[in-house]
């Protein structure tokens, strides 16, 4: 299977529907320790009006090493699809938000918008195949290409395979596309229709092949540009001003500025600038309103030409015109003096959110939800402020609140399992340790008998006994003789003296007849018993 080409793998792709919590846990277990080069995860999302204004129904996940597609039923599972974790604490949310796990999408903008709006998931570590295709073009980079065009133009598939892929996609479109007589509500029908399953599978089927083709062609310079633009797409999709179905979504980020302006221009109005409409100032609006009130309240007054909205006053400046009009109409003066209500907009700009300079004119304001985040210290999760109460009342948070860690065993558990763990054999075994004096090895108490009957210990014990019986009794003036390994000295608190410690440092320490360590072996090796020392 490893030697198969991407085309052969696509032909043998398996499909599994994930619609229960145990199946989510099993899927997360498969996602641990996957290779990152090439990326192992390829995703797409389907739903009813997929955006912040709609909903998410299905997440398609292709795992390349397994050659398998998993359809995660978000319509049935809801938030459990992203928050259900395995034994190691990993869930789909943490994988999607991890910058260390590469994930491949094709045009992630609406997918990112929906994930952030409905589940507060901020994507990281994303490769956008649509941007890779634009970056590797040798011709115009003004327009973005769709998935069908990329497969037909660059995937190098046979005509029969391409036709079969298009036919499957067309069947799915006939079920949900309104212009084909379908409805997006088909994504919420359970059990899933086979045509919808095939359609969702085909969306991710050739993403590994396209990623491989474009990654081989792209240069280092354009790789950096694609990465920056991908991060920008994610940030923009999380702003309040993002339009999921905007007119400019077909334009490439590297399009010719002149052509982009032509697309945005509603018509040739003759005004300065392409497609720009004159915006009246507050003073001009006030002057126009004042003129209308004068005409209504004083019909006999001599009319004077007032500047219309968007036009300049030939005699006075707009500000002076507003002041003159305010002097004649008390109502307008009161209106101008009335304090204007403050706009309920956040103060932070895009540069502040990105950690950049604050000295920027006309900052792009982000919604409060982007920066009003809160982190749960217990769970180590970051979320929106309005999700705080829901998280604190959830089962996952409460379960982690009552957790306790055994320092000796380095094991985390529930608080109600603490007493059982402390009384268990595993914990007590780690508490009781025993040191073999002959082998100088520390081990658990329950492994003592096994060690003493082992071949290595018996061999070392025999060597130590032989060396002890043949060793000559040291004279009082002898120095530098190593102690036998089966001796223990009570003068050193009952611990084994290090192997490098020699006779003179163990017993003499500069004074020939001073007894600093008392040997527990009546063998005559140290000379104490031979010299008549009572031990």
Coordinates of C-alpha atoms in Angstrom, one line a residue:
X1 CA 0.0 0.0 0.0
X2 CA 2.9 2.4 0.8
X3 CA 4.3 2.0 -2.7
X4 CA 1.0 2.9 -4.5
X5 CA 0.8 6.2 -6.4
X6 CA -1.8 8.8 -5.2
X7 CA -4.0 7.9 -8.2
X8 CA -4.0 4.2 -7.2
X9 CA -4.7 5.1 -3.6
X10 CA -7.7 7.3 -4.6
X11 CA -9.1 4.4 -6.6
X12 CA -9.1 2.1 -3.5
X13 CA -10.3 4.7 -1.0
X14 CA -12.5 3.4 1.9
X15 CA -15.3 5.4 3.6
X16 CA -16.6 5.4 7.2
X17 CA -19.3 7.5 8.8
X18 CA -18.5 8.8 12.3
X19 CA -21.8 9.4 14.2
X20 CA -21.2 8.4 17.8
X21 CA -18.8 9.3 20.7
X22 CA -17.0 5.9 20.7
X23 CA -16.3 6.2 17.0
X24 CA -15.0 9.7 17.5
X25 CA -12.6 8.4 20.2
X26 CA -11.4 5.6 17.8
X27 CA -10.9 8.2 15.1
X28 CA -8.8 10.4 17.4
X29 CA -6.6 7.4 18.3
X30 CA -5.8 7.0 14.6
X31 CA -4.8 10.7 14.3
X32 CA -2.0 10.4 16.9
X33 CA 1.6 10.3 15.7
X34 CA 0.8 10.6 12.0
X35 CA 3.6 11.7 9.6
X36 CA 3.7 15.4 8.8
X37 CA 5.6 15.3 5.5
X38 CA 3.7 14.9 3.3
X39 CA 0.6 16.0 5.3
X40 CA -1.6 13.2 6.5
X41 CA -4.9 15.1 6.9
X42 CA -7.0 16.5 4.0
X43 CA -10.4 18.1 4.9
X44 CA -13.5 19.7 3.6
X45 CA -16.8 20.8 5.2
X46 CA -20.4 20.6 4.0
X47 CA -23.5 22.2 5.4
X48 CA -26.6 24.3 5.0
X49 CA -25.4 27.7 3.7
X50 CA -21.9 26.9 5.0
X51 CA -20.9 30.1 6.9
X52 CA -21.6 32.0 10.1
X53 CA -25.2 32.4 8.8
X54 CA -25.7 28.7 8.2
X55 CA -24.6 25.4 9.8
X56 CA -22.1 22.6 9.6
X57 CA -23.4 19.2 8.8
X58 CA -20.5 17.0 7.6
X59 CA -16.7 17.2 8.0
X60 CA -14.8 15.1 5.5
X61 CA -11.4 13.9 6.7
X62 CA -9.1 11.9 4.5
X63 CA -6.2 10.2 6.3
X64 CA -3.6 9.6 3.7
X65 CA -1.5 6.8 5.5
X66 CA -4.7 4.8 6.1
X67 CA -6.1 5.6 2.6
X68 CA -9.5 6.1 4.2
X69 CA -12.1 8.9 4.3
X70 CA -14.1 9.6 7.5
X71 CA -17.3 11.5 7.3
X72 CA -17.8 13.1 10.7
X73 CA -21.6 13.7 11.2
X74 CA -21.6 17.1 13.0
X75 CA -25.4 17.4 12.5
X76 CA -25.8 14.4 14.8
X77 CA -22.9 14.9 17.2
X78 CA -22.9 18.6 17.5
X79 CA -20.1 20.0 19.7
X80 CA -19.2 16.4 20.7
X81 CA -17.6 15.9 17.3
X82 CA -14.9 18.4 18.3
X83 CA -14.7 18.1 22.1
X84 CA -14.7 14.3 22.6
X85 CA -11.2 13.3 23.6
X86 CA -9.3 10.0 23.8
X87 CA -7.3 8.8 26.9
X88 CA -4.4 11.0 26.1
X89 CA -6.7 14.1 26.2
X90 CA -6.5 14.8 22.4
X91 CA -9.7 15.9 20.6
X92 CA -10.5 17.1 17.1
X93 CA -10.5 20.7 18.2
X94 CA -6.9 20.6 19.5
X95 CA -5.8 18.9 16.2
X96 CA -7.5 21.6 14.0
X97 CA -6.0 24.4 16.2
X98 CA -2.5 22.8 16.3
X99 CA 0.2 24.6 14.2
X100 CA 2.3 21.4 14.4
X101 CA -0.2 19.2 12.6
X102 CA -0.4 20.2 8.9
X103 CA -3.9 20.1 7.4
X104 CA -4.9 20.6 3.7
X105 CA -8.0 22.4 2.6
X106 CA -9.2 23.7 -0.8
X107 CA -10.4 27.3 -0.2
X108 CA -10.7 27.3 3.5
X109 CA -12.4 30.7 3.9
X110 CA -16.0 29.7 4.5
X111 CA -14.9 26.5 6.3
X112 CA -12.9 28.7 8.7
X113 CA -15.8 31.2 9.0
X114 CA -18.2 28.4 10.0
X115 CA -15.9 26.7 12.5
X116 CA -15.0 29.9 14.2
X117 CA -18.6 31.2 14.4
X118 CA -20.3 28.0 15.6
X119 CA -17.6 26.2 17.6
X120 CA -14.9 28.9 18.2
X121 CA -12.3 26.9 16.4
X122 CA -9.4 29.0 15.0
X123 CA -7.6 26.9 12.4
X124 CA -3.8 26.7 12.3
X125 CA -1.3 24.8 10.3
X126 CA -3.3 25.0 7.1
X127 CA -2.2 24.4 3.5
X128 CA -4.7 25.9 1.0
X129 CA -4.4 24.0 -2.3
X130 CA -6.3 26.8 -4.1
X131 CA -3.5 29.3 -3.3
X132 CA -0.8 26.8 -4.2
X133 CA -2.4 26.5 -7.7
X134 CA -2.3 30.2 -8.2
X135 CA 1.3 30.5 -7.0
X136 CA 2.6 27.8 -9.4
X137 CA 0.9 29.3 -12.5
X138 CA 3.2 30.6 -15.3
X139 CA 0.3 32.8 -16.7
X140 CA -2.1 35.3 -15.3
X141 CA -2.6 35.1 -11.5
X142 CA -5.7 37.4 -11.5
X143 CA -8.5 34.8 -10.9
X144 CA -8.9 31.8 -8.6
X145 CA -9.6 28.4 -9.9
X146 CA -12.2 25.9 -8.6
X147 CA -11.5 22.3 -7.6
X148 CA -13.0 20.9 -10.8
X149 CA -10.7 23.0 -12.9
X150 CA -7.6 22.1 -10.9
X151 CA -8.4 18.3 -11.2
X152 CA -9.2 18.6 -15.0
X153 CA -6.2 20.7 -15.8
X154 CA -3.4 19.5 -13.4
X155 CA -4.3 16.1 -11.9
X156 CA -3.2 14.2 -15.1
X157 CA -6.1 11.8 -14.8
X158 CA -7.4 9.7 -17.6
X159 CA -10.5 10.9 -19.4
X160 CA -12.6 8.1 -18.0
X161 CA -11.6 8.8 -14.4
X162 CA -12.2 12.5 -14.8
X163 CA -15.6 11.9 -16.3
X164 CA -16.6 9.5 -13.5
X165 CA -15.5 12.1 -10.9
X166 CA -17.6 14.8 -12.6
X167 CA -20.6 12.5 -12.9
X168 CA -20.5 11.8 -9.2
X169 CA -20.3 15.4 -8.3
X170 CA -23.2 16.2 -10.7
X171 CA -25.4 13.7 -8.9
X172 CA -24.7 15.4 -5.6
X173 CA -25.3 18.8 -7.0
X174 CA -28.7 17.7 -8.3
X175 CA -29.7 17.0 -4.7
X176 CA -28.7 20.2 -2.9
X177 CA -28.0 23.0 -5.5
X178 CA -31.0 25.3 -5.8
X179 CA -30.3 26.1 -9.4
X180 CA -30.5 22.3 -10.1
X181 CA -33.8 22.0 -8.2
X182 CA -32.2 20.7 -5.0
X183 CA -32.0 22.0 -1.4
X184 CA -29.1 22.3 1.0
X185 CA -31.3 20.6 3.7
X186 CA -30.4 17.3 2.1
X187 CA -27.2 17.5 4.2
X188 CA -29.4 17.1 7.3
X189 CA -31.2 14.0 6.1
X190 CA -30.4 10.9 8.0
X191 CA -29.4 8.3 7.1
X192 CA -27.2 10.0 4.5
X193 CA -28.0 9.4 0.9
X194 CA -25.5 7.4 -1.0
X195 CA -25.1 10.2 -3.6
X196 CA -24.3 12.7 -0.8
X197 CA -21.7 10.2 0.7
X198 CA -20.1 9.9 -2.8
X199 CA -20.2 13.6 -3.3
X200 CA -18.5 14.4 0.0
X201 CA -15.8 11.7 -0.6
X202 CA -15.0 13.1 -4.0
X203 CA -14.3 16.5 -2.5
X204 CA -11.2 15.3 -0.7
X205 CA -10.3 12.3 -3.0
X206 CA -7.7 14.1 -5.1
X207 CA -6.4 16.7 -2.7
X208 CA -3.3 14.7 -1.8
X209 CA -2.5 14.4 -5.5
X210 CA -3.0 18.1 -6.2
X211 CA -0.9 19.1 -3.1
X212 CA 1.9 16.9 -4.3
X213 CA 1.9 18.3 -7.8
X214 CA 1.8 21.9 -6.7
X215 CA 4.3 21.5 -3.8
X216 CA 6.9 20.1 -6.3
X217 CA 6.5 23.1 -8.6
X218 CA 6.4 26.0 -6.1
X219 CA 9.5 28.1 -5.2
X220 CA 10.6 29.1 -1.7
X221 CA 9.6 32.7 -2.3
X222 CA 6.1 31.8 -3.3
X223 CA 5.8 29.2 -0.5
X224 CA 6.2 32.1 2.0
X225 CA 3.7 34.2 0.2
X226 CA 1.1 31.4 0.2
X227 CA 1.7 30.8 3.9
X228 CA 1.2 34.5 4.7
X229 CA -2.0 34.7 2.5
X230 CA -3.4 31.5 4.1
X231 CA -3.0 33.0 7.6
X232 CA -4.6 36.2 6.3
X233 CA -7.6 34.3 4.9
X234 CA -8.1 32.8 8.4
X235 CA -8.0 36.2 10.1
X236 CA -10.3 37.8 7.6
X237 CA -12.8 35.0 7.9
X238 CA -13.1 35.7 11.6
X239 CA -13.9 39.5 11.2
X240 CA -17.3 41.0 11.4
X241 CA -17.0 42.5 7.9
X242 CA -16.3 39.1 6.2
X243 CA -18.8 38.3 3.5
X244 CA -19.1 34.6 2.9
X245 CA -20.5 35.1 -0.6
X246 CA -18.8 38.4 -1.6
X247 CA -18.3 39.5 -5.2
X248 CA -14.5 39.6 -4.9
X249 CA -14.0 36.0 -3.7
X250 CA -13.1 34.9 -7.2
X251 CA -10.1 37.3 -7.3
X252 CA -6.6 36.1 -6.5
X253 CA -4.7 37.9 -3.7
X254 CA -2.0 38.6 -6.3
X255 CA -4.3 40.0 -9.0
X256 CA -3.4 43.1 -11.0
X257 CA -4.6 46.1 -9.0
X258 CA -6.0 47.8 -12.1
X259 CA -8.1 44.8 -13.0
X260 CA -9.3 44.5 -9.4
X261 CA -10.5 48.1 -9.5
X262 CA -12.4 47.4 -12.7
X263 CA -14.2 44.6 -11.1
X264 CA -15.2 46.7 -8.1
X265 CA -16.3 49.7 -10.2
X266 CA -20.1 50.0 -10.5
X267 CA -19.9 52.3 -13.5
X268 CA -17.9 55.1 -15.1
X269 CA -19.3 58.1 -13.2
X270 CA -16.5 60.5 -14.1
X271 CA -15.5 61.0 -10.5
X272 CA -11.9 60.9 -9.4
X273 CA -10.9 57.4 -8.6
X274 CA -12.3 54.2 -10.0
X275 CA -15.6 53.1 -8.6
X276 CA -15.5 55.6 -5.7
X277 CA -18.6 57.5 -4.7
X278 CA -18.4 60.9 -3.2
X279 CA -19.2 60.6 0.6
X280 CA -20.7 63.8 2.1
X281 CA -19.3 65.2 5.4
X282 CA -21.3 65.8 8.5
X283 CA -21.2 69.5 7.9
X284 CA -22.5 69.2 4.4
X285 CA -25.4 67.0 5.5
X286 CA -26.3 69.6 8.3
X287 CA -26.2 72.4 5.8
X288 CA -28.5 70.6 3.4
X289 CA -31.0 69.8 6.1
X290 CA -30.9 73.4 7.4
X291 CA -31.7 74.6 3.9
X292 CA -34.6 72.3 3.6
X293 CA -36.0 73.5 7.0
X294 CA -35.6 77.1 6.0
X295 CA -37.5 76.5 2.8
X296 CA -40.3 74.7 4.7
X297 CA -40.7 77.3 7.6
X298 CA -40.0 80.5 5.7
X299 CA -41.4 80.2 2.2
X300 CA -41.2 84.0 1.6
X301 CA -37.5 84.1 2.4
X302 CA -35.2 84.9 -0.5
X303 CA -33.8 81.7 -1.7
X304 CA -30.1 81.1 -1.8
X305 CA -28.5 78.3 -3.6
X306 CA -27.3 75.7 -1.1
X307 CA -24.8 73.0 -1.9
X308 CA -26.4 69.7 -2.4
X309 CA -25.0 66.6 -0.8
X310 CA -21.7 65.7 -2.4
X311 CA -21.2 69.2 -4.0
X312 CA -19.0 72.1 -2.9
X313 CA -20.4 75.4 -1.7
X314 CA -19.2 78.1 -4.2
X315 CA -19.2 80.9 -1.5
X316 CA -18.7 79.3 1.9
X317 CA -16.9 76.3 3.2
X318 CA -19.1 73.4 4.4
X319 CA -18.3 74.2 8.1
X320 CA -19.2 77.9 7.7
X321 CA -22.4 77.0 5.9
X322 CA -23.4 74.8 8.7
X323 CA -22.8 77.5 11.3
X324 CA -24.7 80.1 9.3
X325 CA -27.6 77.8 9.0
X326 CA -27.6 76.9 12.7
X327 CA -27.9 80.6 13.5
X328 CA -31.1 80.9 11.6
X329 CA -32.8 77.7 12.9
X330 CA -32.7 77.0 16.6
X331 CA -33.9 73.4 16.0
X332 CA -30.8 72.7 13.8
X333 CA -28.5 74.4 16.4
X334 CA -29.9 72.1 19.1
X335 CA -29.5 69.1 16.8
X336 CA -25.8 70.0 16.2
X337 CA -25.1 70.6 19.9
X338 CA -26.7 67.3 20.9
X339 CA -23.9 64.8 21.8
X340 CA -23.6 62.0 19.3
X341 CA -24.0 58.5 20.6
X342 CA -20.8 56.5 20.7
X343 CA -20.5 53.6 18.4
X344 CA -20.3 50.3 20.1
X345 CA -17.1 49.2 18.3
X346 CA -13.9 47.7 19.8
X347 CA -10.9 50.0 20.0
X348 CA -8.3 47.5 18.9
X349 CA -7.1 47.5 15.4
X350 CA -5.7 44.7 13.3
X351 CA -2.1 45.7 14.0
X352 CA -2.8 45.4 17.8
X353 CA -4.3 41.9 17.3
X354 CA -1.3 40.8 15.2
X355 CA 1.2 42.4 17.7
X356 CA 2.3 45.0 15.2
X357 CA 2.7 48.8 15.3
X358 CA -0.1 50.9 16.7
X359 CA 0.7 53.8 14.5
X360 CA -1.5 53.1 11.6
X361 CA -4.1 55.3 9.9
X362 CA -7.6 54.1 9.3
X363 CA -7.3 50.9 11.4
X364 CA -9.5 48.0 10.5
X365 CA -11.7 47.3 13.5
X366 CA -12.4 43.8 14.5
X367 CA -15.5 42.5 16.4
X368 CA -15.3 42.1 20.1
X369 CA -15.4 38.3 19.8
X370 CA -12.0 38.2 18.2
X371 CA -10.1 39.6 21.2
X372 CA -12.4 39.0 24.2
X373 CA -11.1 35.6 24.8
X374 CA -10.8 33.6 28.1
X375 CA -8.6 30.7 29.0
X376 CA -9.6 27.9 31.3
X377 CA -6.5 27.2 33.4
X378 CA -7.9 23.8 34.5
X379 CA -8.5 22.5 31.0
X380 CA -5.9 24.6 29.2
X381 CA -8.4 25.7 26.6
X382 CA -8.9 29.2 25.1
X383 CA -12.4 30.2 24.1
X384 CA -14.7 33.2 23.6
X385 CA -15.8 35.1 26.6
X386 CA -19.5 34.4 25.9
X387 CA -18.7 30.6 26.0
X388 CA -17.2 30.8 29.5
X389 CA -20.3 30.0 31.6
X390 CA -21.3 27.1 29.3
X391 CA -17.8 25.7 29.6
X392 CA -17.7 26.0 33.4
X393 CA -21.0 24.1 33.6
X394 CA -19.9 21.4 31.2
X395 CA -19.1 17.8 32.2
X396 CA -15.6 17.9 30.7
X397 CA -14.6 20.9 32.9
X398 CA -16.1 19.4 36.0
X399 CA -14.4 16.1 35.5
X400 CA -11.0 17.8 35.2
X401 CA -11.7 19.9 38.3
X402 CA -11.8 16.8 40.5
X403 CA -8.4 15.4 39.3
X404 CA -5.4 14.5 41.4
X405 CA -1.8 13.6 40.3
X406 CA 0.3 11.1 42.1
X407 CA 3.8 12.5 42.2
X408 CA 5.4 9.1 42.9
X409 CA 3.7 7.3 40.0
X410 CA 3.3 10.4 37.7
X411 CA -0.3 9.4 37.0
X412 CA -3.3 11.7 36.8
X413 CA -6.7 10.5 38.0
X414 CA -10.0 11.5 39.5
X415 CA -10.1 12.7 43.1
X416 CA -12.5 9.8 44.1
X417 CA -9.9 7.3 42.8
X418 CA -7.1 8.7 45.1
X419 CA -7.6 6.4 48.0
X420 CA -7.9 3.3 45.8
X421 CA -4.6 4.2 44.0
X422 CA -2.8 4.8 47.3
X423 CA -3.8 1.4 48.6
X424 CA -3.0 -0.3 45.3
X425 CA 0.0 -2.7 44.7
X426 CA 1.5 -0.5 42.0
X427 CA 1.8 2.6 44.2
X428 CA 3.1 0.6 47.2
X429 CA 5.6 -1.2 45.0
X430 CA 7.0 2.2 43.8
X431 CA 7.1 3.4 47.4
X432 CA 9.2 0.4 48.5
X433 CA 12.6 0.2 46.8
X434 CA 15.5 -2.1 47.4
X435 CA 19.1 -1.8 46.5
X436 CA 21.3 -4.8 45.6
X437 CA 24.7 -4.2 47.2
X438 CA 26.5 -6.7 45.0
X439 CA 25.2 -5.3 41.7
X440 CA 24.7 -1.7 43.0
X441 CA 21.3 -1.6 41.4
X442 CA 18.1 0.0 42.8
X443 CA 14.8 -1.7 42.0
X444 CA 11.2 -2.3 43.3
X445 CA 10.8 -4.5 46.4
X446 CA 8.6 -6.9 44.4
X447 CA 11.4 -7.5 42.0
X448 CA 13.9 -8.5 44.7
X449 CA 13.4 -12.3 44.5
X450 CA 13.5 -12.2 40.7
X451 CA 16.8 -10.3 40.8
X452 CA 18.4 -12.5 43.4
X453 CA 17.7 -15.7 41.4
X454 CA 18.9 -14.1 38.2
X455 CA 22.1 -15.3 36.4
X456 CA 23.8 -11.9 36.5
X457 CA 23.4 -11.5 40.2
X458 CA 24.6 -15.1 41.0
X459 CA 27.6 -14.7 38.8
X460 CA 28.6 -11.4 40.4
X461 CA 28.0 -12.8 43.9
X462 CA 30.4 -15.8 43.1
X463 CA 33.1 -13.4 41.8
X464 CA 32.7 -11.3 44.9
X465 CA 33.0 -14.3 47.2
X466 CA 36.1 -15.6 45.4
X467 CA 37.8 -12.3 45.5
X468 CA 36.9 -11.9 49.2
X469 CA 38.4 -15.3 50.2
X470 CA 41.7 -14.7 48.3
X471 CA 42.2 -11.1 49.3
X472 CA 45.2 -10.5 51.5
X473 CA 44.7 -8.8 54.9
X474 CA 45.8 -5.3 54.5
X475 CA 48.6 -4.0 56.7
X476 CA 48.0 -0.8 58.7
X477 CA 50.3 1.1 56.3
X478 CA 48.6 -0.2 53.1
X479 CA 46.8 2.4 51.0
X480 CA 44.7 2.4 47.8
X481 CA 43.0 -1.0 48.1
X482 CA 39.4 -1.1 46.8
X483 CA 36.8 -2.5 49.2
X484 CA 34.9 -5.7 48.2
X485 CA 31.5 -5.1 46.7
X486 CA 29.6 -7.0 49.3
X487 CA 30.7 -4.8 52.2
X488 CA 28.6 -2.2 53.8
X489 CA 29.9 0.5 56.2
X490 CA 27.7 1.7 59.1
X491 CA 29.9 4.7 59.4
X492 CA 28.4 5.9 56.1
X493 CA 24.8 5.7 57.3
X494 CA 24.4 2.1 56.0
X495 CA 24.8 3.1 52.3
X496 CA 27.1 1.5 49.8
X497 CA 30.4 3.4 49.5
X498 CA 31.0 4.4 45.9
X499 CA 33.2 2.1 43.9
X500 CA 35.9 4.7 43.5
X501 CA 36.2 5.0 47.3
X502 CA 39.4 3.2 48.3
X503 CA 40.8 1.7 51.5
X504 CA 42.6 4.8 52.7
X505 CA 39.6 7.1 52.3
X506 CA 37.2 4.6 53.8
X507 CA 39.1 3.8 56.9
X508 CA 42.3 5.8 57.4
X509 CA 41.4 9.3 55.9
X510 CA 45.0 10.4 56.7
X511 CA 45.2 8.8 60.2
X512 CA 46.5 5.3 60.1
X513 CA 44.7 3.9 63.2
X514 CA 41.4 5.9 63.2
X515 CA 38.3 3.7 62.6
X516 CA 35.9 5.9 60.5
X517 CA 33.8 3.1 59.1
X518 CA 32.8 -0.1 60.8
X519 CA 32.6 -3.2 58.5
X520 CA 29.7 -5.6 59.0
X521 CA 31.7 -8.5 57.6
X522 CA 33.8 -10.6 60.0
X523 CA 36.2 -11.7 57.2
X524 CA 39.4 -10.0 58.1
X525 CA 39.6 -8.1 54.9
X526 CA 39.7 -4.6 56.5
X527 CA 42.2 -5.8 59.2
X528 CA 40.1 -4.6 62.2
X529 CA 39.3 -8.1 63.5
X530 CA 42.8 -9.3 62.7
X531 CA 44.3 -6.5 64.7
X532 CA 42.1 -7.3 67.6
X533 CA 39.6 -4.5 67.2
X534 CA 36.3 -5.4 68.8
X535 CA 33.6 -4.8 66.2

